[in-house]
XYZ file of C-alpha atoms in Angstrom:
273
model
C -0.014 0.083 0.068
C 1.821 3.036 -1.000
C 0.028 5.385 1.554
C 2.081 8.549 -0.030
C -0.721 9.547 -0.963
C -2.681 10.407 2.378
C 0.382 13.043 2.176
C -0.797 14.632 -1.409
C -4.772 14.880 -0.562
C -5.558 19.229 -0.654
C -6.502 19.303 3.037
C -8.931 22.250 3.872
C -11.215 24.008 6.727
C -14.467 24.509 6.400
C -14.475 28.331 6.379
C -17.642 29.057 3.953
C -20.713 26.293 4.992
C -22.415 27.397 1.098
C -18.782 25.842 0.070
C -19.322 22.455 2.509
C -22.308 22.236 4.639
C -21.158 19.284 7.808
C -23.243 16.155 7.417
C -23.701 16.012 11.630
C -25.545 19.399 11.208
C -28.053 18.644 9.610
C -31.840 17.999 10.903
C -30.991 14.411 8.967
C -28.732 12.909 10.884
C -29.491 14.916 14.687
C -32.760 12.794 13.914
C -30.658 10.126 13.824
C -28.238 10.168 16.704
C -29.293 13.870 18.382
C -27.036 11.787 21.315
C -25.355 8.305 20.836
C -22.833 6.082 23.097
C -20.233 4.868 21.337
C -19.225 2.983 24.680
C -21.554 2.474 27.445
C -21.196 -0.442 30.001
C -21.343 0.157 34.508
C -17.443 1.465 34.470
C -17.378 3.794 32.158
C -20.310 5.713 29.208
C -18.463 7.375 26.507
C -21.539 10.002 24.783
C -21.021 11.769 21.643
C -23.887 14.161 20.891
C -24.100 17.082 18.043
C -26.287 19.583 18.188
C -27.127 21.820 15.300
C -26.148 25.098 17.640
C -24.202 26.219 19.765
C -25.996 25.658 22.578
C -24.410 23.180 24.973
C -27.120 19.925 25.146
C -28.919 19.530 28.806
C -27.750 15.277 28.681
C -29.140 13.112 31.471
C -27.153 11.034 33.747
C -25.157 7.577 33.306
C -25.750 4.401 36.155
C -21.654 4.154 35.384
C -18.861 5.153 37.470
C -17.308 7.736 35.084
C -19.371 9.813 32.067
C -17.538 11.063 28.852
C -19.289 13.374 27.122
C -18.079 14.698 23.585
C -20.331 17.662 22.182
C -19.404 18.484 18.803
C -21.174 21.938 18.101
C -21.617 22.833 14.258
C -20.474 26.729 15.408
C -17.925 27.793 17.718
C -20.305 28.367 21.461
C -21.043 31.529 22.616
C -20.969 29.829 26.863
C -19.641 26.096 27.377
C -18.841 26.195 30.506
C -17.382 23.152 32.358
C -17.155 21.312 29.085
C -12.800 21.336 27.986
C -12.603 22.146 24.400
C -9.117 19.510 22.678
C -7.950 19.579 19.597
C -8.689 16.445 18.184
C -10.118 17.102 14.707
C -12.744 15.463 12.781
C -11.688 14.565 9.539
C -14.130 13.623 6.430
C -13.350 13.072 2.806
C -15.017 15.158 0.719
C -15.568 14.906 -2.969
C -16.536 18.529 -4.890
C -18.543 17.476 -7.592
C -18.868 21.210 -9.238
C -14.603 20.398 -9.728
C -13.718 18.205 -12.263
C -12.885 14.182 -11.649
C -9.525 14.253 -10.325
C -9.827 9.918 -10.104
C -5.947 8.210 -9.857
C -4.783 6.428 -13.144
C -5.861 3.514 -10.547
C -8.882 4.404 -10.099
C -9.217 4.838 -13.965
C -8.000 1.220 -15.300
C -9.915 -0.413 -12.493
C -13.159 1.249 -13.950
C -12.418 0.321 -17.408
C -11.679 -3.061 -16.342
C -15.035 -3.418 -14.141
C -16.652 -2.306 -17.528
C -15.169 -5.114 -19.568
C -16.029 -7.656 -16.934
C -19.859 -8.155 -17.946
C -21.293 -6.531 -14.595
C -24.719 -5.266 -13.943
C -25.838 -2.490 -11.619
C -29.900 -2.090 -9.847
C -30.908 -1.374 -6.939
C -31.489 -3.536 -4.342
C -32.623 -3.226 -0.328
C -31.832 -4.046 3.330
C -32.149 -7.180 3.718
C -29.738 -7.558 0.136
C -27.643 -5.741 1.791
C -27.675 -7.436 5.441
C -28.019 -10.994 3.764
C -24.276 -11.617 1.175
C -22.076 -9.508 4.150
C -21.636 -12.613 5.804
C -19.104 -13.830 1.649
C -17.926 -10.566 2.707
C -14.776 -9.082 3.081
C -15.276 -7.063 5.503
C -13.737 -8.868 8.262
C -16.385 -10.362 11.082
C -16.123 -7.744 14.147
C -17.372 -5.571 11.859
C -20.133 -7.183 9.975
C -22.974 -6.530 13.533
C -21.728 -2.488 13.164
C -22.107 -2.330 9.647
C -25.046 -4.050 9.503
C -26.328 -1.896 12.540
C -25.056 1.065 11.568
C -27.224 0.667 8.184
C -30.466 -0.519 9.526
C -31.052 2.472 11.937
C -30.096 4.716 9.475
C -32.729 3.063 6.625
C -35.620 2.507 9.428
C -35.372 6.721 10.035
C -35.150 7.780 6.611
C -35.782 4.910 4.963
C -36.736 7.092 1.427
C -33.277 8.630 1.279
C -31.462 5.822 1.725
C -30.136 3.812 -1.347
C -28.707 -0.130 -2.187
C -26.461 0.088 -4.924
C -25.973 -2.990 -6.324
C -23.242 -5.207 -8.706
C -24.313 -8.464 -10.134
C -21.233 -10.831 -12.636
C -23.452 -14.682 -13.202
C -26.693 -14.202 -11.565
C -24.591 -13.419 -7.970
C -24.588 -10.528 -5.979
C -20.399 -9.220 -5.884
C -20.114 -5.518 -4.281
C -22.675 -3.446 -3.332
C -22.275 0.571 -1.896
C -24.862 2.090 1.153
C -25.486 5.481 -0.149
C -27.344 8.321 2.546
C -28.577 11.283 0.316
C -28.948 14.337 1.970
C -31.235 17.314 -0.616
C -30.911 18.962 2.354
C -27.655 20.239 2.322
C -27.047 18.474 -0.844
C -24.543 15.844 0.004
C -24.686 12.158 -0.515
C -22.887 9.902 1.801
C -21.264 7.169 1.555
C -22.464 4.192 4.956
C -21.103 1.247 4.032
C -20.151 -0.317 1.276
C -17.970 -4.707 0.593
C -17.261 -6.188 -2.177
C -17.564 -10.576 -2.074
C -14.606 -12.411 -0.796
C -12.749 -13.425 -3.937
C -13.786 -11.703 -6.614
C -11.912 -8.174 -6.097
C -9.983 -8.552 -9.925
C -13.933 -7.076 -10.644
C -13.281 -4.253 -9.752
C -16.985 -4.245 -8.876
C -17.222 -1.295 -6.038
C -15.496 0.566 -8.249
C -18.323 0.470 -10.404
C -19.946 1.155 -7.638
C -18.647 4.418 -7.029
C -18.727 5.720 -10.439
C -22.657 4.962 -10.930
C -22.760 6.839 -7.163
C -20.997 10.001 -8.787
C -23.413 9.861 -11.442
C -26.514 9.324 -9.436
C -25.379 11.963 -7.530
C -25.135 14.372 -10.397
C -28.158 13.897 -11.904
C -29.515 14.763 -8.390
C -27.624 18.206 -8.753
C -25.775 17.995 -5.852
C -22.710 19.682 -4.157
C -20.944 16.595 -2.625
C -20.339 13.658 -1.867
C -18.800 12.464 1.312
C -16.668 9.386 1.725
C -17.139 9.805 5.376
C -14.131 9.079 8.063
C -10.002 9.887 6.228
C -6.907 10.059 8.485
C -4.742 12.707 8.570
C -2.092 13.050 6.145
C 0.767 12.447 8.448
C -0.932 8.493 9.609
C 1.853 5.908 11.302
C 1.346 2.981 10.404
C -0.096 0.776 12.854
C -0.682 3.430 15.292
C -3.699 5.002 13.157
C -6.624 2.919 12.310
C -8.502 3.629 9.524
C -5.348 3.950 7.048
C -5.914 1.415 4.589
C -9.392 2.320 3.842
C -8.362 6.330 3.565
C -5.476 5.542 1.178
C -8.526 4.321 -0.796
C -10.235 7.044 -0.838
C -8.046 8.934 -2.025
C -8.666 7.146 -5.571
C -11.537 9.572 -6.006
C -10.352 13.185 -5.778
C -11.696 13.516 -2.506
C -10.507 16.651 -0.276
C -10.095 15.699 3.281
C -11.901 18.589 4.855
C -10.793 19.739 8.619
C -13.694 20.271 11.286
C -13.077 22.273 14.785
C -12.356 19.903 17.704
C -15.156 17.921 20.216
C -15.613 19.508 23.712
C -15.736 17.151 26.292
C -16.460 16.699 30.340
C -15.637 14.429 32.685
C -18.727 13.402 35.188
C -18.332 10.847 37.985
C -21.276 9.945 39.262
C -21.046 12.372 42.153
C -19.391 15.124 40.860
C -18.681 16.637 37.615
C -15.249 17.426 37.139
C -14.774 20.980 35.164
C -12.040 23.461 34.187
């Protein structure tokens, strides 16, 4: 894997909300997860909360001995007493559709190969996505995580989710799940996979090409590939290097968002700055 590509991706900060509005500051995302537990057990709870404004969330106590609250506001809050700001930043791989397509030579070769492999594309269902996951390259420990994530989005906004399927020889060989946000003119990559042993078909690249075309037809402004690691990641110390490197082949810009605000709460007291 040539991780040098991560250093070549264009970086930007979201200075203009008209240029790129934040997915997590949308009503679409707020309805799905106004507050979400990353970890929750009797010893520790890590709760992540997104808000569309700069007003600190009013959070209910947990039953854990220690609760770590992470708050990600869409704008810099005017008042954040009791919250500490750290420089842990969120990064997304964004493609701006008003710019010329900037796929790498490798991505273009794989797309050309896909087009020669008699692959057909169609829209599918959540059941097809779920039922074919076990034969995919996704590690078994993550398969249920991906399925439940897509299930939550599908149950909340059924009409906004597209299941893009690729078939070869009468069987599903790849799936790409996209969430379409008319509110911010963006299509967001939720999850995807390809069947083990079908790597050389490059079906997932074909699905990404179809995703681009469908989003352009909707007159969307951006595509969001989701999380991407920083430009100077050290192999073995930061998870996500492999899939982040894959995203660099499709003309993505690494967009940096401000760090979150944090609060630690013991069962009997709150630690404040």
